[in-house]
Structure formats: structure tokens, C-alpha cells
Amino acid sequence: APSGNDFHSILSAVVIALLQAAGYQRDCCCFWTQFCLSFSLSASEQRDKMAAPGEQRIAVPIDDPNADTEWNDILRKHGVIPEKPPSPTPMIDEAIVEGRRLAHENRLEGKDLDELDELEDLEDEGFLDQYRQKRMAELSNLQKKAVHGSVYPISKPDYQREVTEASNNGPVFVNLTSSMGTNVESRVLSELWRQAAKEYGDVKFCEIRATQAIENYPERNCPTILVYKNGDIAKQVVTLMTLGGVRTSMQKIDDMLVEAGAVSGSDMRVVKRRQAAEDAEEERLAGKSIKTGTAGRSRGDGDDDDWD
């Protein structure tokens, strides 16, 4: 009579043959082979397994648990492998559609009254009128809040009143300037300060010699920007190195104002300058592409001439 091991070996062979005849994949056959062979454990091993049933494991062959196969579907059904996560494609498509919708609805953001008038033949009159009313309300609000309009040159005795105490009513921006005329960055920031004060009349901009504000303040740290809020320094920028150096633009000042909460990120002054910068960059890249294509054709023409 065949032993227990021989019996299970024969049973395994029969099961594999039947499964293969039925068209099942090799992985499935291997699983049933291991399942059958698991019965051939010795009596002592069986007792050990019975003593610790939670430790029993059957090695199930899985090539790729994320693959869409009939075998993986069976394993998922019985909890052997986890369910596949939902495909991100529908969410991505939904986000794209929503982004396009918002872009269309906000296509007039940042345009002033003159630019809106130029779109009369292209846009719905009711939609344009809605934006006109919005712009007029924004302008009226800015005019009411524009109590500054220029840079305040201050001295040390004025500092407490004009900066520290004034910051309880809104952010105050201070430019610690160089006492030397050779400091190019200091001259650049002073010019940007004047432009910002003129555009943002609702924000207070102050300027003071660094050595007047802080005794023995290092020249190498000039210019330094201090942003005061609620009586304390909220931000400090030493030199213009992190803002672009001598190439620092008004857009960097805009970003600083938004970060400090002095103006909103949707403020038409901020949006208008940002869009202008994006348009300029697009034109630059388009011009670069045209030049590259022209240069490539020129080289190609030269190569053709060599074969004449």
C-alpha cells in the first residue's frame, strides 16, 4: 500500500493534471500543489500546527498583486491580497475640468476698466458689467484706504511712533538703507520702495539710515527690510540676495506684501503684474522657439548646399 507521502504525491499530480486540462494557469496549479503537499506533514508537525493555528501559512504564488488577472481576482475575493486602490484617472479628469471651468470664469481677473471696455465685442455685456462694478468697488475702496502714497523718511526718535505703534493698525515696511552711495542694492530697493508706496497707498512704507536705527549696523547687511505687525518684527530680509539682487522686481515686493497680509493675493494690482510677467515669459519662450527653429533650418539649408 502506498505511504501517506506517496498518496499525497499522487493526489498532487492528479490535481495538477486536472487543473491544467481545465485551462488553469500554472500559478493556480502550483498553489494547489502546495496545498496538497501541506497534508504530508509528519504527525508531530501536525500537532505543532494544531497547537498554534494562528501561525499556519500557505505560500500563495503572486507574480504581481496589482495585475488584472483571474487568479488575482480570486485572491482578492478571499482576502488573500488587498483590493486594488481606485484609479486616479477619474479624479484627474475631474480636476482638469474644474480647472478649466475656473479659468474661464476668472478670465477677466486683473483687468482694469479700460481693458474691460476693449472686450465689449467679445464678451457678454452682463458678464462684463459685473466685472466693471467689481473693479469700480475695488478702486473706491482703495481710494478710501490710500492714506499714505509715499515713503516716510524717519529718524530714530520717530521710530517707536511711526513704525512699532503704527504696526498695530496694519503691516509697516521699513527699509534700512546704506549710508554709502556705492551700495547698488540699497539704491535699487529705495526706488522700488517709492514705486510700491505710490501703487499701494493703503500700505505704510518707511525708510531710515541703518546706522541711525541700529548703532554700528554692518554696511554689508544693507539694505535690510523689516516687516512689523502688531508691534513686533514679523519678517526680516537682509540684503536683496534672496529676492534677486540688483534685478529684484516689483513682483517680489508684491509677494512680500501678500505674505505679510498687507494685500490680498487676488488684489488686482498683484494679479495684473503677475499676468504681465507670465505673458512676457510666454512671449520670450515663443521667440526663443522661433529663433531655434530658424537656426535649425538655416543649418539644414547649408548642409543641402554641400551636396549640390
Protein backbone atom coordinates (compact mmCIF):
# COMPACT_ATOMS: atom_id res chain seq x y z
CA ALA A 1 0.00 0.00 0.00
CA PRO A 2 1.35 3.48 -0.78
CA SER A 3 2.53 5.58 2.15
CA GLY A 4 0.87 8.86 3.16
CA ASN A 5 3.52 10.85 1.33
CA ASP A 6 3.12 8.73 -1.82
CA PHE A 7 -0.62 9.15 -1.66
CA HIS A 8 -0.40 12.91 -1.46
CA SER A 9 2.20 13.00 -4.24
CA ILE A 10 -0.16 11.04 -6.47
CA LEU A 11 -3.05 13.27 -5.44
CA SER A 12 -1.00 16.37 -6.26
CA ALA A 13 -0.12 15.06 -9.69
CA VAL A 14 -3.75 14.21 -10.40
CA VAL A 15 -4.96 17.65 -9.25
CA ILE A 16 -2.34 19.43 -11.37
CA ALA A 17 -3.23 17.37 -14.42
CA LEU A 18 -6.94 18.09 -13.98
CA LEU A 19 -6.36 21.82 -13.48
CA GLN A 20 -4.08 22.08 -16.50
CA ALA A 21 -6.59 20.18 -18.59
CA ALA A 22 -9.23 22.67 -17.48
CA GLY A 23 -7.04 25.53 -18.71
CA TYR A 24 -5.96 27.00 -15.37
CA GLN A 25 -2.72 28.93 -15.23
CA ARG A 26 0.47 27.49 -13.83
CA ASP A 27 0.30 29.71 -10.72
CA CYS A 28 -3.04 28.20 -9.77
CA CYS A 29 -1.68 24.68 -10.21
CA CYS A 30 1.33 25.48 -8.03
CA PHE A 31 -0.98 26.75 -5.32
CA TRP A 32 -2.97 23.51 -5.23
CA THR A 33 0.25 21.51 -5.30
CA GLN A 34 1.49 23.26 -2.17
CA PHE A 35 -1.95 22.91 -0.63
CA CYS A 36 -1.95 19.15 -1.18
CA LEU A 37 1.64 18.71 -0.02
CA SER A 38 0.78 20.52 3.20
CA PHE A 39 -1.16 17.36 4.21
CA SER A 40 2.04 15.33 4.12
CA LEU A 41 3.43 16.87 7.33
CA SER A 42 4.54 14.45 9.99
CA ALA A 43 2.31 13.78 12.97
CA SER A 44 4.49 15.87 15.28
CA GLU A 45 4.40 18.80 12.84
CA GLN A 46 0.63 18.49 12.63
CA ARG A 47 0.39 18.61 16.42
CA ASP A 48 2.60 21.74 16.46
CA LYS A 49 0.39 23.39 13.89
CA MET A 50 -2.73 22.48 15.86
CA ALA A 51 -1.15 23.98 18.98
CA ALA A 52 -0.57 27.30 17.19
CA PRO A 53 -3.27 27.59 14.50
CA GLY A 54 -2.65 31.34 14.08
CA GLU A 55 0.82 30.64 12.69
CA GLN A 56 -0.31 28.44 9.79
CA ARG A 57 0.67 29.92 6.45
CA ILE A 58 0.36 28.67 2.90
CA ALA A 59 2.72 30.32 0.43
CA VAL A 60 0.49 31.60 -2.35
CA PRO A 61 2.43 32.44 -5.53
CA ILE A 62 1.72 36.02 -6.66
CA ASP A 63 3.65 37.49 -9.57
CA ASP A 64 2.06 40.95 -9.43
CA PRO A 65 -0.67 41.69 -6.87
CA ASN A 66 -1.75 44.74 -8.90
CA ALA A 67 -2.20 42.86 -12.17
CA ASP A 68 -5.73 42.39 -13.55
CA THR A 69 -5.81 38.58 -13.70
CA GLU A 70 -8.46 35.99 -12.90
CA TRP A 71 -6.15 34.50 -10.27
CA ASN A 72 -5.70 37.85 -8.51
CA ASP A 73 -9.46 38.40 -8.55
CA ILE A 74 -9.91 35.07 -6.71
CA LEU A 75 -7.27 36.03 -4.16
CA ARG A 76 -8.87 39.43 -3.59
CA LYS A 77 -12.28 37.83 -3.17
CA HIS A 78 -10.95 35.64 -0.36
CA GLY A 79 -8.90 38.41 1.25
CA VAL A 80 -5.51 36.91 0.39
CA ILE A 81 -4.37 40.16 -1.25
CA PRO A 82 -5.86 43.63 -0.70
CA GLU A 83 -8.29 45.24 -3.10
CA LYS A 84 -6.79 47.42 -5.81
CA PRO A 85 -6.87 51.14 -4.99
CA PRO A 86 -9.28 53.18 -7.11
CA SER A 87 -7.86 54.50 -10.34
CA PRO A 88 -6.81 58.17 -10.09
CA THR A 89 -7.82 58.82 -13.71
CA PRO A 90 -11.41 59.94 -12.95
CA MET A 91 -10.18 62.30 -10.23
CA ILE A 92 -7.53 63.74 -12.55
CA ASP A 93 -10.09 64.27 -15.31
CA GLU A 94 -12.46 65.93 -12.83
CA ALA A 95 -9.68 68.25 -11.60
CA ILE A 96 -8.82 69.23 -15.19
CA VAL A 97 -12.46 70.03 -15.98
CA GLU A 98 -12.80 72.06 -12.77
CA GLY A 99 -9.56 73.93 -13.51
CA ARG A 100 -10.78 74.85 -16.99
CA ARG A 101 -14.11 75.99 -15.59
CA LEU A 102 -12.45 78.24 -13.00
CA ALA A 103 -10.01 79.61 -15.57
CA HIS A 104 -12.94 80.51 -17.85
CA GLU A 105 -14.92 82.12 -15.03
CA ASN A 106 -11.91 84.12 -13.83
CA ARG A 107 -10.59 85.10 -17.27
CA LEU A 108 -11.26 88.78 -16.57
CA GLU A 109 -9.45 88.87 -13.21
CA GLY A 110 -6.78 91.54 -13.07
CA LYS A 111 -8.13 93.57 -16.00
CA ASP A 112 -8.76 97.25 -15.38
CA LEU A 113 -11.73 99.27 -16.64
CA ASP A 114 -10.04 100.25 -19.93
CA GLU A 115 -9.18 96.63 -20.71
CA LEU A 116 -12.73 95.57 -19.93
CA ASP A 117 -14.06 98.19 -22.35
CA GLU A 118 -11.88 96.70 -25.10
CA LEU A 119 -13.65 93.35 -24.67
CA GLU A 120 -17.17 94.65 -25.32
CA ASP A 121 -17.40 92.89 -28.69
CA LEU A 122 -16.01 89.60 -27.35
CA GLU A 123 -17.73 89.09 -24.02
CA ASP A 124 -21.30 89.00 -22.77
CA GLU A 125 -22.39 92.51 -21.78
CA GLY A 126 -23.92 91.35 -18.49
CA PHE A 127 -20.75 89.47 -17.58
CA LEU A 128 -18.59 92.50 -18.42
CA ASP A 129 -20.83 94.83 -16.44
CA GLN A 130 -20.49 92.56 -13.42
CA TYR A 131 -16.72 92.91 -13.57
CA ARG A 132 -16.94 96.66 -14.15
CA GLN A 133 -18.96 97.05 -10.98
CA LYS A 134 -16.46 94.89 -9.13
CA ARG A 135 -13.50 96.97 -10.37
CA MET A 136 -15.20 100.25 -9.50
CA ALA A 137 -15.92 99.00 -5.99
CA GLU A 138 -12.29 97.91 -5.59
CA LEU A 139 -10.99 101.27 -6.80
CA SER A 140 -13.33 103.14 -4.48
CA ASN A 141 -12.22 101.02 -1.55
CA LEU A 142 -8.53 101.56 -2.38
CA GLN A 143 -9.00 105.30 -2.63
CA LYS A 144 -10.59 105.39 0.80
CA LYS A 145 -7.74 103.36 2.29
CA ALA A 146 -4.95 105.21 0.43
CA VAL A 147 -3.87 107.39 3.34
CA HIS A 148 -0.13 107.14 2.61
CA GLY A 149 1.04 107.22 -1.02
CA SER A 150 4.73 107.99 -0.40
CA VAL A 151 7.72 106.75 1.59
CA TYR A 152 8.05 108.13 5.12
CA PRO A 153 11.66 109.19 5.84
CA ILE A 154 12.02 108.72 9.58
CA SER A 155 14.66 109.25 12.28
CA LYS A 156 15.34 107.27 15.43
CA PRO A 157 13.07 109.41 17.69
CA ASP A 158 10.19 108.76 15.25
CA TYR A 159 10.72 105.02 15.08
CA GLN A 160 8.55 103.97 18.02
CA ARG A 161 5.57 106.04 16.88
CA GLU A 162 5.86 105.71 13.09
CA VAL A 163 6.77 102.02 12.98
CA THR A 164 6.24 100.00 16.15
CA GLU A 165 2.99 101.61 17.27
CA ALA A 166 1.69 102.16 13.74
CA SER A 167 2.02 98.43 13.00
CA ASN A 168 -0.90 97.78 15.35
CA ASN A 169 -3.13 99.24 12.62
CA GLY A 170 -1.58 97.23 9.78
CA PRO A 171 1.78 95.96 8.50
CA VAL A 172 4.58 98.54 8.25
CA PHE A 173 7.51 98.00 5.87
CA VAL A 174 10.86 99.55 6.79
CA ASN A 175 13.89 99.92 4.53
CA LEU A 176 17.18 100.18 6.43
CA THR A 177 19.29 101.92 3.81
CA SER A 178 23.02 102.19 3.34
CA SER A 179 24.84 105.39 4.26
CA MET A 180 27.16 104.88 1.28
CA GLY A 181 26.19 105.88 -2.23
CA THR A 182 28.13 102.96 -3.69
CA ASN A 183 25.67 100.34 -2.40
CA VAL A 184 23.79 99.45 -5.58
CA GLU A 185 21.25 97.15 -3.93
CA SER A 186 20.32 99.89 -1.49
CA ARG A 187 19.62 102.28 -4.37
CA VAL A 188 17.56 99.61 -6.15
CA LEU A 189 15.40 98.99 -3.08
CA SER A 190 14.88 102.70 -2.45
CA GLU A 191 13.50 103.04 -5.97
CA LEU A 192 11.25 100.00 -5.53
CA TRP A 193 10.11 101.43 -2.19
CA ARG A 194 8.99 104.67 -3.86
CA GLN A 195 7.14 102.78 -6.58
CA ALA A 196 5.47 100.47 -4.07
CA ALA A 197 4.42 103.36 -1.82
CA LYS A 198 2.83 105.09 -4.81
CA GLU A 199 0.96 102.00 -6.01
CA TYR A 200 -0.01 100.74 -2.57
CA GLY A 201 -1.24 103.90 -0.89
CA ASP A 202 -3.03 101.75 1.68
CA VAL A 203 0.30 100.33 2.96
CA LYS A 204 2.84 102.23 5.03
CA PHE A 205 6.44 102.29 3.77
CA CYS A 206 9.22 103.86 5.86
CA GLU A 207 12.91 104.44 5.23
CA ILE A 208 15.77 105.18 7.63
CA ARG A 209 19.55 105.01 7.57
CA ALA A 210 20.54 101.67 9.08
CA THR A 211 23.15 103.21 11.37
CA GLN A 212 20.56 105.66 12.71
CA ALA A 213 18.11 102.92 13.55
CA ILE A 214 20.72 100.49 14.93
CA GLU A 215 24.09 101.76 16.08
CA ASN A 216 27.06 100.18 14.27
CA TYR A 217 24.77 98.23 11.94
CA PRO A 218 27.03 96.45 9.38
CA GLU A 219 27.15 98.05 5.95
CA ARG A 220 27.33 94.60 4.38
CA ASN A 221 23.79 93.90 5.65
CA CYS A 222 22.29 96.86 3.78
CA PRO A 223 19.69 97.15 2.58
CA THR A 224 17.61 95.32 5.17
CA ILE A 225 13.83 95.03 5.03
CA LEU A 226 11.90 94.85 8.30
CA VAL A 227 8.20 93.99 8.34
CA TYR A 228 6.36 94.99 11.51
CA LYS A 229 2.98 93.59 12.57
CA ASN A 230 1.19 94.18 15.86
CA GLY A 231 4.18 95.92 17.39
CA ASP A 232 6.76 93.22 16.56
CA ILE A 233 9.09 92.29 13.72
CA ALA A 234 7.29 89.65 11.65
CA LYS A 235 9.86 89.29 8.86
CA GLN A 236 13.42 90.34 8.15
CA VAL A 237 15.23 90.25 4.80
CA VAL A 238 18.96 91.04 4.90
CA THR A 239 20.18 92.38 1.52
CA LEU A 240 18.38 91.59 -1.73
CA MET A 241 20.25 88.35 -2.36
CA THR A 242 17.20 86.11 -1.80
CA LEU A 243 14.97 88.42 -3.86
CA GLY A 244 17.10 88.63 -6.98
CA GLY A 245 19.88 91.04 -6.04
CA VAL A 246 20.08 94.13 -8.22
CA ARG A 247 17.48 92.50 -10.51
CA THR A 248 14.85 92.45 -7.76
CA SER A 249 11.49 93.32 -9.31
CA MET A 250 8.24 94.80 -8.08
CA GLN A 251 6.75 91.33 -8.28
CA LYS A 252 8.96 90.32 -5.35
CA ILE A 253 7.63 93.29 -3.38
CA ASP A 254 4.10 92.19 -4.28
CA ASP A 255 4.83 88.71 -2.94
CA MET A 256 6.15 90.18 0.30
CA LEU A 257 3.03 92.30 0.75
CA VAL A 258 0.79 89.28 0.18
CA GLU A 259 2.82 87.13 2.57
CA ALA A 260 2.58 89.78 5.29
CA GLY A 261 -1.18 90.09 4.78
CA ALA A 262 -0.91 93.73 3.72
CA VAL A 263 -2.80 92.98 0.50
CA SER A 264 -4.73 90.01 -0.83
CA GLY A 265 -3.33 87.60 -3.39
CA SER A 266 -6.36 88.43 -5.54
CA ASP A 267 -5.68 92.18 -5.36
CA MET A 268 -5.95 93.48 -8.92
CA ARG A 269 -2.57 95.24 -8.62
CA VAL A 270 -0.91 91.94 -7.73
CA VAL A 271 -2.81 89.92 -10.33
CA LYS A 272 -2.18 92.43 -13.12
CA ARG A 273 1.59 92.44 -12.59
CA ARG A 274 1.70 88.66 -12.27
CA GLN A 275 -0.21 88.19 -15.52
CA ALA A 276 2.03 90.70 -17.28
CA ALA A 277 5.10 88.75 -16.13
CA GLU A 278 3.58 85.46 -17.29
CA ASP A 279 2.68 86.94 -20.69
CA ALA A 280 6.21 88.32 -21.08
CA GLU A 281 7.69 84.93 -20.24
CA GLU A 282 5.43 83.20 -22.78
CA GLU A 283 6.49 85.68 -25.46
CA ARG A 284 10.14 85.16 -24.57
CA LEU A 285 9.84 81.38 -24.83
CA ALA A 286 7.89 81.66 -28.09
CA GLY A 287 10.55 83.94 -29.54
CA LYS A 288 13.26 81.54 -28.42
CA SER A 289 11.48 78.64 -30.13
CA ILE A 290 11.16 80.60 -33.37
CA LYS A 291 14.84 81.52 -33.31
CA THR A 292 15.82 77.91 -32.62
CA GLY A 293 13.67 76.66 -35.49
CA THR A 294 15.07 79.29 -37.87
CA ALA A 295 18.62 78.44 -36.91
CA GLY A 296 17.92 74.75 -37.45
CA ARG A 297 16.50 75.37 -40.92
CA SER A 298 19.50 77.57 -41.79
CA ARG A 299 21.89 74.80 -40.84
CA GLY A 300 19.81 72.36 -42.85
CA ASP A 301 19.95 74.63 -45.91
CA GLY A 302 23.71 74.87 -45.56
CA ASP A 303 24.01 71.10 -45.42
CA ASP A 304 21.93 70.78 -48.59
CA ASP A 305 24.24 73.22 -50.38
CA ASP A 306 27.20 70.98 -49.63
CA TRP A 307 25.63 68.25 -51.72
CA ASP A 308 25.00 70.43 -54.79
